[in-house]
PDB file of C-alpha atoms in Angstrom:
ATOM      1  CA  MET A   5       9.781  10.212   3.866  1.00 71.00           C
ATOM      2  CA  GLN A   6      13.348   9.575   2.775  1.00 73.00           C
ATOM      3  CA  GLY A   7      15.734   9.377   5.931  1.00 75.00           C
ATOM      4  CA  ASP A   8      12.828   8.574   8.699  1.00 82.00           C
ATOM      5  CA  VAL A   9      13.843   4.967   8.932  1.00 86.00           C
ATOM      6  CA  ARG A  10      17.417   5.681   9.098  1.00 85.00           C
ATOM      7  CA  LEU A  11      16.718   8.182  11.825  1.00 86.00           C
ATOM      8  CA  ALA A  12      14.655   5.816  13.919  1.00 90.00           C
ATOM      9  CA  VAL A  13      17.527   3.138  13.834  1.00 88.00           C
ATOM     10  CA  GLU A  14      20.091   5.700  14.692  1.00 88.00           C
ATOM     11  CA  GLN A  15      17.782   6.843  17.616  1.00 92.00           C
ATOM     12  CA  GLY A  16      17.538   3.333  18.799  1.00 88.00           C
ATOM     13  CA  ALA A  17      14.358   1.841  17.627  1.00 91.00           C
ATOM     14  CA  ARG A  18      14.193  -2.004  17.638  1.00 90.00           C
ATOM     15  CA  ALA A  19      11.244  -2.577  15.621  1.00 93.00           C
ATOM     16  CA  ILE A  20      10.026  -0.194  12.853  1.00 94.00           C
ATOM     17  CA  GLY A  21       6.681  -0.445  11.004  1.00 95.00           C
ATOM     18  CA  LEU A  22       6.078   1.276   7.639  1.00 95.00           C
ATOM     19  CA  ILE A  23       2.730   1.764   6.325  1.00 94.00           C
ATOM     20  CA  ASP A  24       2.632   4.623   4.043  1.00 86.00           C
ATOM     21  CA  GLY A  25       4.341   7.379   2.539  1.00 78.00           C
ATOM     22  CA  ALA A  26       4.121  10.576  -0.139  1.00 71.00           C
ATOM     23  CA  PHE A  27       6.076  10.082  -3.087  1.00 69.00           C
ATOM     24  CA  GLU A  28       4.784  12.662  -5.573  1.00 68.00           C
ATOM     25  CA  TYR A  29       6.536  15.901  -3.920  1.00 69.00           C
ATOM     26  CA  VAL A  30       9.055  14.292  -1.499  1.00 71.00           C
ATOM     27  CA  ALA A  31      11.398  11.592  -1.649  1.00 72.00           C
ATOM     28  CA  PRO A  32       9.891   8.461  -0.114  1.00 76.00           C
ATOM     29  CA  VAL A  33      11.787   5.907   2.399  1.00 83.00           C
ATOM     30  CA  TRP A  34      14.834   4.821   0.496  1.00 82.00           C
ATOM     31  CA  HIS A  35      15.535   0.808   0.448  1.00 83.00           C
ATOM     32  CA  LYS A  36      18.943   1.827   1.365  1.00 88.00           C
ATOM     33  CA  GLU A  37      17.785   2.673   4.844  1.00 89.00           C
ATOM     34  CA  ILE A  38      15.748  -0.540   5.466  1.00 92.00           C
ATOM     35  CA  LEU A  39      18.643  -2.495   4.675  1.00 91.00           C
ATOM     36  CA  TYR A  40      20.645  -0.307   7.269  1.00 90.00           C
ATOM     37  CA  GLY A  41      17.910  -0.979   9.909  1.00 90.00           C
ATOM     38  CA  LEU A  42      17.950  -4.710   9.098  1.00 91.00           C
ATOM     39  CA  SER A  43      21.800  -4.896   9.172  1.00 88.00           C
ATOM     40  CA  LYS A  44      21.539  -3.361  12.463  1.00 88.00           C
ATOM     41  CA  GLY A  45      19.230  -6.086  13.573  1.00 88.00           C
ATOM     42  CA  VAL A  46      16.136  -3.826  14.008  1.00 91.00           C
ATOM     43  CA  ALA A  47      12.893  -5.747  12.818  1.00 92.00           C
ATOM     44  CA  VAL A  48      11.099  -3.884   9.955  1.00 94.00           C
ATOM     45  CA  PHE A  49       7.609  -4.647   9.129  1.00 96.00           C
ATOM     46  CA  GLY A  50       6.035  -3.370   6.024  1.00 97.00           C
ATOM     47  CA  ALA A  51       1.949  -3.392   4.913  1.00 97.00           C
ATOM     48  CA  ALA A  52      -0.838  -1.809   3.339  1.00 96.00           C
ATOM     49  CA  SER A  53       0.774   0.868   0.805  1.00 94.00           C
ATOM     50  CA  MET A  54       4.145   2.043   0.517  1.00 94.00           C
ATOM     51  CA  GLY A  55       5.019  -0.557   3.385  1.00 95.00           C
ATOM     52  CA  ALA A  56       3.495  -3.112   1.174  1.00 96.00           C
ATOM     53  CA  LEU A  57       5.898  -2.096  -1.824  1.00 96.00           C
ATOM     54  CA  ARG A  58       8.923  -2.090   0.407  1.00 95.00           C
ATOM     55  CA  ALA A  59       8.487  -5.146   1.977  1.00 96.00           C
ATOM     56  CA  ALA A  60       7.875  -7.157  -1.163  1.00 96.00           C
ATOM     57  CA  GLU A  61      11.195  -5.660  -2.562  1.00 95.00           C
ATOM     58  CA  CYS A  62      13.249  -6.024   0.744  1.00 94.00           C
ATOM     59  CA  HIS A  63      11.805  -9.355   1.999  1.00 92.00           C
ATOM     60  CA  ALA A  64      14.683 -11.251   0.716  1.00 90.00           C
ATOM     61  CA  PHE A  65      17.112  -9.283   3.221  1.00 91.00           C
ATOM     62  CA  GLY A  66      14.627 -10.052   6.207  1.00 91.00           C
ATOM     63  CA  MET A  67      11.905  -7.308   5.920  1.00 93.00           C
ATOM     64  CA  ILE A  68       8.703  -8.784   7.355  1.00 95.00           C
ATOM     65  CA  GLY A  69       5.620  -8.251   5.015  1.00 96.00           C
ATOM     66  CA  ILE A  70       2.212  -8.404   6.467  1.00 97.00           C
ATOM     67  CA  GLY A  71      -1.197  -8.504   5.029  1.00 97.00           C
ATOM     68  CA  GLU A  72      -2.966  -8.977   1.616  1.00 97.00           C
ATOM     69  CA  ILE A  73      -1.516  -6.352  -0.447  1.00 98.00           C
ATOM     70  CA  PHE A  74       2.248  -7.454   0.617  1.00 98.00           C
ATOM     71  CA  ALA A  75       1.372 -10.928  -0.224  1.00 98.00           C
ATOM     72  CA  ALA A  76      -0.166  -9.864  -3.738  1.00 98.00           C
ATOM     73  CA  TYR A  77       3.021  -7.801  -4.492  1.00 97.00           C
ATOM     74  CA  ALA A  78       5.605 -10.682  -3.078  1.00 97.00           C
ATOM     75  CA  SER A  79       3.865 -13.085  -5.406  1.00 96.00           C
ATOM     76  CA  GLU A  80       3.723 -10.681  -8.215  1.00 95.00           C
ATOM     77  CA  THR A  81       0.015 -11.377  -8.706  1.00 95.00           C
ATOM     78  CA  ARG A  82      -0.035  -7.424  -8.460  1.00 96.00           C
ATOM     79  CA  VAL A  83       2.959  -5.626 -10.121  1.00 94.00           C
ATOM     80  CA  ASP A  84       1.774  -1.860 -10.434  1.00 93.00           C
ATOM     81  CA  ASP A  85       3.104   0.418  -7.657  1.00 91.00           C
ATOM     82  CA  ALA A  86       0.162   2.795  -8.641  1.00 92.00           C
ATOM     83  CA  ASP A  87      -2.394   0.197  -7.271  1.00 96.00           C
ATOM     84  CA  VAL A  88      -1.868   1.727  -3.745  1.00 96.00           C
ATOM     85  CA  ALA A  89      -1.985   5.313  -4.618  1.00 93.00           C
ATOM     86  CA  LEU A  90      -4.734   7.833  -3.495  1.00 92.00           C
ATOM     87  CA  LEU A  91      -5.435  11.468  -3.298  1.00 90.00           C
ATOM     88  CA  HIS A  92      -5.936  12.493   0.055  1.00 87.00           C
ATOM     89  CA  GLY A  93      -6.864  15.709   1.875  1.00 84.00           C
ATOM     90  CA  PRO A  94      -4.646  17.993   4.015  1.00 80.00           C
ATOM     91  CA  GLU A  95      -3.134  17.461   7.290  1.00 79.00           C
ATOM     92  CA  GLU A  96      -6.000  19.632   9.033  1.00 87.00           C
ATOM     93  CA  LEU A  97      -8.711  17.327   7.711  1.00 83.00           C
ATOM     94  CA  GLY A  98      -6.928  14.127   8.844  1.00 82.00           C
ATOM     95  CA  TYR A  99      -5.416  13.084   5.503  1.00 81.00           C
ATOM     96  CA  ILE A 100      -8.854  12.037   4.477  1.00 87.00           C
ATOM     97  CA  ALA A 101      -9.001   9.854   1.251  1.00 88.00           C
ATOM     98  CA  ILE A 102     -10.726  11.744  -1.720  1.00 92.00           C
ATOM     99  CA  THR A 103      -9.984   8.587  -4.252  1.00 96.00           C
ATOM    100  CA  VAL A 104     -10.124   4.967  -4.115  1.00 97.00           C
ATOM    101  CA  PRO A 105      -6.989   3.072  -4.069  1.00 97.00           C
ATOM    102  CA  MET A 106      -7.085   0.076  -6.847  1.00 98.00           C
ATOM    103  CA  VAL A 107      -6.267  -2.523  -4.108  1.00 98.00           C
ATOM    104  CA  ASN A 108      -9.332  -1.435  -2.096  1.00 98.00           C
ATOM    105  CA  VAL A 109     -11.454  -1.422  -5.702  1.00 98.00           C
ATOM    106  CA  ASP A 110     -10.350  -5.037  -6.315  1.00 98.00           C
ATOM    107  CA  ALA A 111     -11.227  -6.076  -2.417  1.00 98.00           C
ATOM    108  CA  THR A 112     -14.486  -4.548  -2.563  1.00 98.00           C
ATOM    109  CA  ILE A 113     -15.758  -5.737  -5.913  1.00 98.00           C
ATOM    110  CA  ALA A 114     -14.347  -9.330  -4.922  1.00 97.00           C
ATOM    111  CA  GLY A 115     -16.250  -9.085  -1.636  1.00 97.00           C
ATOM    112  CA  CYS A 116     -19.503  -7.966  -3.791  1.00 97.00           C
ATOM    113  CA  CYS A 117     -18.991 -10.820  -6.000  1.00 97.00           C
ATOM    114  CA  THR A 118     -18.675 -13.377  -2.949  1.00 96.00           C
ATOM    115  CA  HIS A 119     -21.792 -12.092  -1.665  1.00 96.00           C
ATOM    116  CA  GLY A 120     -23.820 -12.242  -4.906  1.00 96.00           C
ATOM    117  CA  LEU A 121     -24.417  -8.471  -5.027  1.00 97.00           C
ATOM    118  CA  ILE A 122     -22.818  -8.377  -8.406  1.00 96.00           C
ATOM    119  CA  CYS A 123     -22.015 -10.581 -11.219  1.00 95.00           C
ATOM    120  CA  ASP A 124     -18.924 -11.727 -12.863  1.00 95.00           C
ATOM    121  CA  ARG A 125     -19.715  -9.486 -16.023  1.00 94.00           C
ATOM    122  CA  GLU A 126     -20.296  -6.398 -13.874  1.00 95.00           C
ATOM    123  CA  ALA A 127     -17.329  -6.960 -12.021  1.00 96.00           C
ATOM    124  CA  ARG A 128     -14.951  -7.171 -14.861  1.00 95.00           C
ATOM    125  CA  HIS A 129     -16.127  -3.998 -16.298  1.00 95.00           C
ATOM    126  CA  LEU A 130     -16.191  -2.257 -12.887  1.00 96.00           C
ATOM    127  CA  GLU A 131     -12.472  -3.306 -12.544  1.00 97.00           C
ATOM    128  CA  GLU A 132     -11.383  -2.320 -16.204  1.00 96.00           C
ATOM    129  CA  SER A 133     -13.242   1.008 -15.735  1.00 96.00           C
ATOM    130  CA  ALA A 134     -11.253   1.619 -12.421  1.00 97.00           C
ATOM    131  CA  ARG A 135      -8.188   0.609 -13.863  1.00 96.00           C
ATOM    132  CA  SER A 136      -8.528   2.998 -16.978  1.00 96.00           C
ATOM    133  CA  LEU A 137      -8.762   5.870 -14.455  1.00 96.00           C
ATOM    134  CA  PHE A 138      -5.821   8.001 -13.131  1.00 95.00           C
ATOM    135  CA  PHE A 139      -5.532   7.433  -9.156  1.00 94.00           C
ATOM    136  CA  LYS A 140      -6.344  11.077  -8.675  1.00 93.00           C
ATOM    137  CA  ALA A 141      -9.840  10.676 -10.489  1.00 95.00           C
ATOM    138  CA  ARG A 142     -10.879   7.276  -9.240  1.00 96.00           C
ATOM    139  CA  SER A 143     -13.926   7.726  -6.990  1.00 96.00           C
ATOM    140  CA  TRP A 144     -16.818   5.501  -6.946  1.00 97.00           C
ATOM    141  CA  ASN A 145     -18.720   8.021  -8.941  1.00 95.00           C
ATOM    142  CA  ALA A 146     -16.386   8.108 -11.657  1.00 96.00           C
ATOM    143  CA  VAL A 147     -15.739   4.158 -11.761  1.00 96.00           C
ATOM    144  CA  VAL A 148     -19.448   3.629 -12.559  1.00 96.00           C
ATOM    145  CA  ALA A 149     -19.879   6.473 -14.534  1.00 94.00           C
ATOM    146  CA  ASN A 150     -17.068   5.444 -16.908  1.00 93.00           C
ATOM    147  CA  CYS A 151     -18.575   2.032 -17.213  1.00 91.00           C
ATOM    148  CA  SER A 152     -20.666   2.577 -20.414  1.00 87.00           C
ATOM    149  CA  GLU A 153     -21.605  -1.324 -20.577  1.00 85.00           C
ATOM    150  CA  ILE A 154     -23.820  -1.198 -17.731  1.00 87.00           C
ATOM    151  CA  ALA A 155     -27.476   0.311 -17.973  1.00 83.00           C
ATOM    152  CA  SER A 156     -28.113   3.654 -16.265  1.00 80.00           C
ATOM    153  CA  GLY A 157     -30.473   2.382 -13.908  1.00 84.00           C
ATOM    154  CA  ARG A 158     -28.395  -0.630 -12.911  1.00 92.00           C
ATOM    155  CA  ALA A 159     -25.672   2.199 -12.378  1.00 93.00           C
ATOM    156  CA  ASN A 160     -27.300   3.775  -9.393  1.00 93.00           C
ATOM    157  CA  GLU A 161     -28.033   0.400  -7.641  1.00 95.00           C
ATOM    158  CA  LEU A 162     -24.074  -0.445  -8.373  1.00 96.00           C
ATOM    159  CA  LEU A 163     -22.864   2.614  -6.834  1.00 96.00           C
ATOM    160  CA  ARG A 164     -25.053   2.029  -3.562  1.00 96.00           C
ATOM    161  CA  ILE A 165     -23.689  -1.565  -3.329  1.00 97.00           C
ATOM    162  CA  LEU A 166     -20.094  -0.447  -3.614  1.00 97.00           C
ATOM    163  CA  CYS A 167     -20.195   2.219  -1.195  1.00 96.00           C
ATOM    164  CA  HIS A 168     -22.315   0.331   1.374  1.00 97.00           C
ATOM    165  CA  ASN A 169     -19.792  -2.506   1.104  1.00 98.00           C
ATOM    166  CA  TYR A 170     -16.738  -0.727   0.642  1.00 97.00           C
ATOM    167  CA  VAL A 171     -13.628  -2.964   1.608  1.00 98.00           C
ATOM    168  CA  ASP A 172     -10.492  -0.763   2.901  1.00 97.00           C
ATOM    169  CA  GLN A 173      -7.847  -3.403   2.344  1.00 98.00           C
ATOM    170  CA  LYS A 174      -5.121  -0.999   3.511  1.00 97.00           C
ATOM    171  CA  ARG A 175      -6.721   0.001   6.428  1.00 96.00           C
ATOM    172  CA  ALA A 176      -7.221  -3.940   7.187  1.00 98.00           C
ATOM    173  CA  ASP A 177      -3.348  -4.722   6.623  1.00 98.00           C
ATOM    174  CA  ALA A 178      -2.240  -1.603   8.588  1.00 97.00           C
ATOM    175  CA  VAL A 179      -4.308  -2.709  11.542  1.00 97.00           C
ATOM    176  CA  ALA A 180      -2.488  -6.333  11.178  1.00 97.00           C
ATOM    177  CA  LEU A 181       1.003  -4.432  10.883  1.00 97.00           C
ATOM    178  CA  ILE A 182       0.398  -2.649  14.360  1.00 96.00           C
ATOM    179  CA  ASP A 183      -0.710  -6.169  15.975  1.00 94.00           C
ATOM    180  CA  ALA A 184       2.195  -7.422  14.792  1.00 93.00           C
ATOM    181  CA  LEU A 185       4.440  -4.755  16.283  1.00 92.00           C
ATOM    182  CA  ARG A 186       3.098  -5.539  19.454  1.00 91.00           C
ATOM    183  CA  HIS A 187       4.839  -8.840  19.191  1.00 88.00           C
ATOM    184  CA  ALA A 188       7.986  -7.760  17.445  1.00 84.00           C
ATOM    185  CA  ASP A 189      10.395  -9.179  20.154  1.00 83.00           C
ATOM    186  CA  ALA A 190       9.327 -12.598  18.636  1.00 76.00           C
ATOM    187  CA  TYR A 191      11.326 -11.570  15.287  1.00 76.00           C
ATOM    188  CA  SER A 192      14.669 -11.891  14.830  1.00 69.00           C
ATOM    189  CA  PRO A 193      15.794 -10.360  11.367  1.00 64.00           C
ATOM    190  CA  PRO A 194      18.507 -12.471   9.542  1.00 64.00           C
ATOM    191  CA  THR A 195      21.668 -10.268   8.608  1.00 62.00           C
ATOM    192  CA  HIS A 196      23.255 -12.625   6.180  1.00 70.00           C
ATOM    193  CA  PHE A 197      24.075  -9.641   3.785  1.00 71.00           C
ATOM    194  CA  GLU A 198      26.970  -7.191   4.327  1.00 76.00           C
ATOM    195  CA  PHE A 199      25.697  -3.727   4.538  1.00 75.00           C
ATOM    196  CA  ASN A 200      27.600  -1.654   1.551  1.00 75.00           C
ATOM    197  CA  ARG A 201      28.051   1.970   2.708  1.00 79.00           C
ATOM    198  CA  THR A 202      28.326   3.388  -0.989  1.00 76.00           C
ATOM    199  CA  SER A 203      29.328   7.122  -1.691  1.00 69.00           C
ATOM    200  CA  LEU A 204      25.550   8.383  -1.740  1.00 69.00           C
ATOM    201  CA  TRP A 205      24.877   6.768   1.761  1.00 73.00           C
ATOM    202  CA  ARG A 206      28.293   8.195   3.366  1.00 64.00           C
ATOM    203  CA  ASP A 207      27.240  11.742   1.825  1.00 54.00           C
ATOM    204  CA  ASP A 208      23.719  11.611   2.981  1.00 51.00           C
TER     205      ASP A 208
END
């Protein structure tokens, strides 16, 4: 949440990895605190979800983006922040994912196409169906049920294919970030900008 990166920097962190964060009921990590860390020579990595978004927004200042999701946002082939959003369970259940984020939908459908499990027409209909659903309602059952162009007999088979060939791109990118952190000493973030201590930062 907001303030966590600043606190880590002030406690002496030399490398920070940002993967995910809440945004609906609490303030997320602030760009300003990332810039603060970079200005202090801290290597700041981002991937997978909130981390990918912030890395795409701050990479010009030295934040290091990791993974496919970051690359898509950085190249602007993906632009909707909501594509990484999902509904999850409480801490007591390990924050288990309840819905499927759009980035994982796209990765799963692409993988199924590559392996010849679904055709291009089905892929297009499934992607359109998934994107039309609010992130809190986007489950594989809902995606397939919302796809009226696909016959009911094939729908059951598609649901099985999607569930059995699920690609968790967010997890893959998060694992890549953790691996990058193990070699964080090799990164030397540039500090070619002057950190501006605005009134909001000073009053924070």
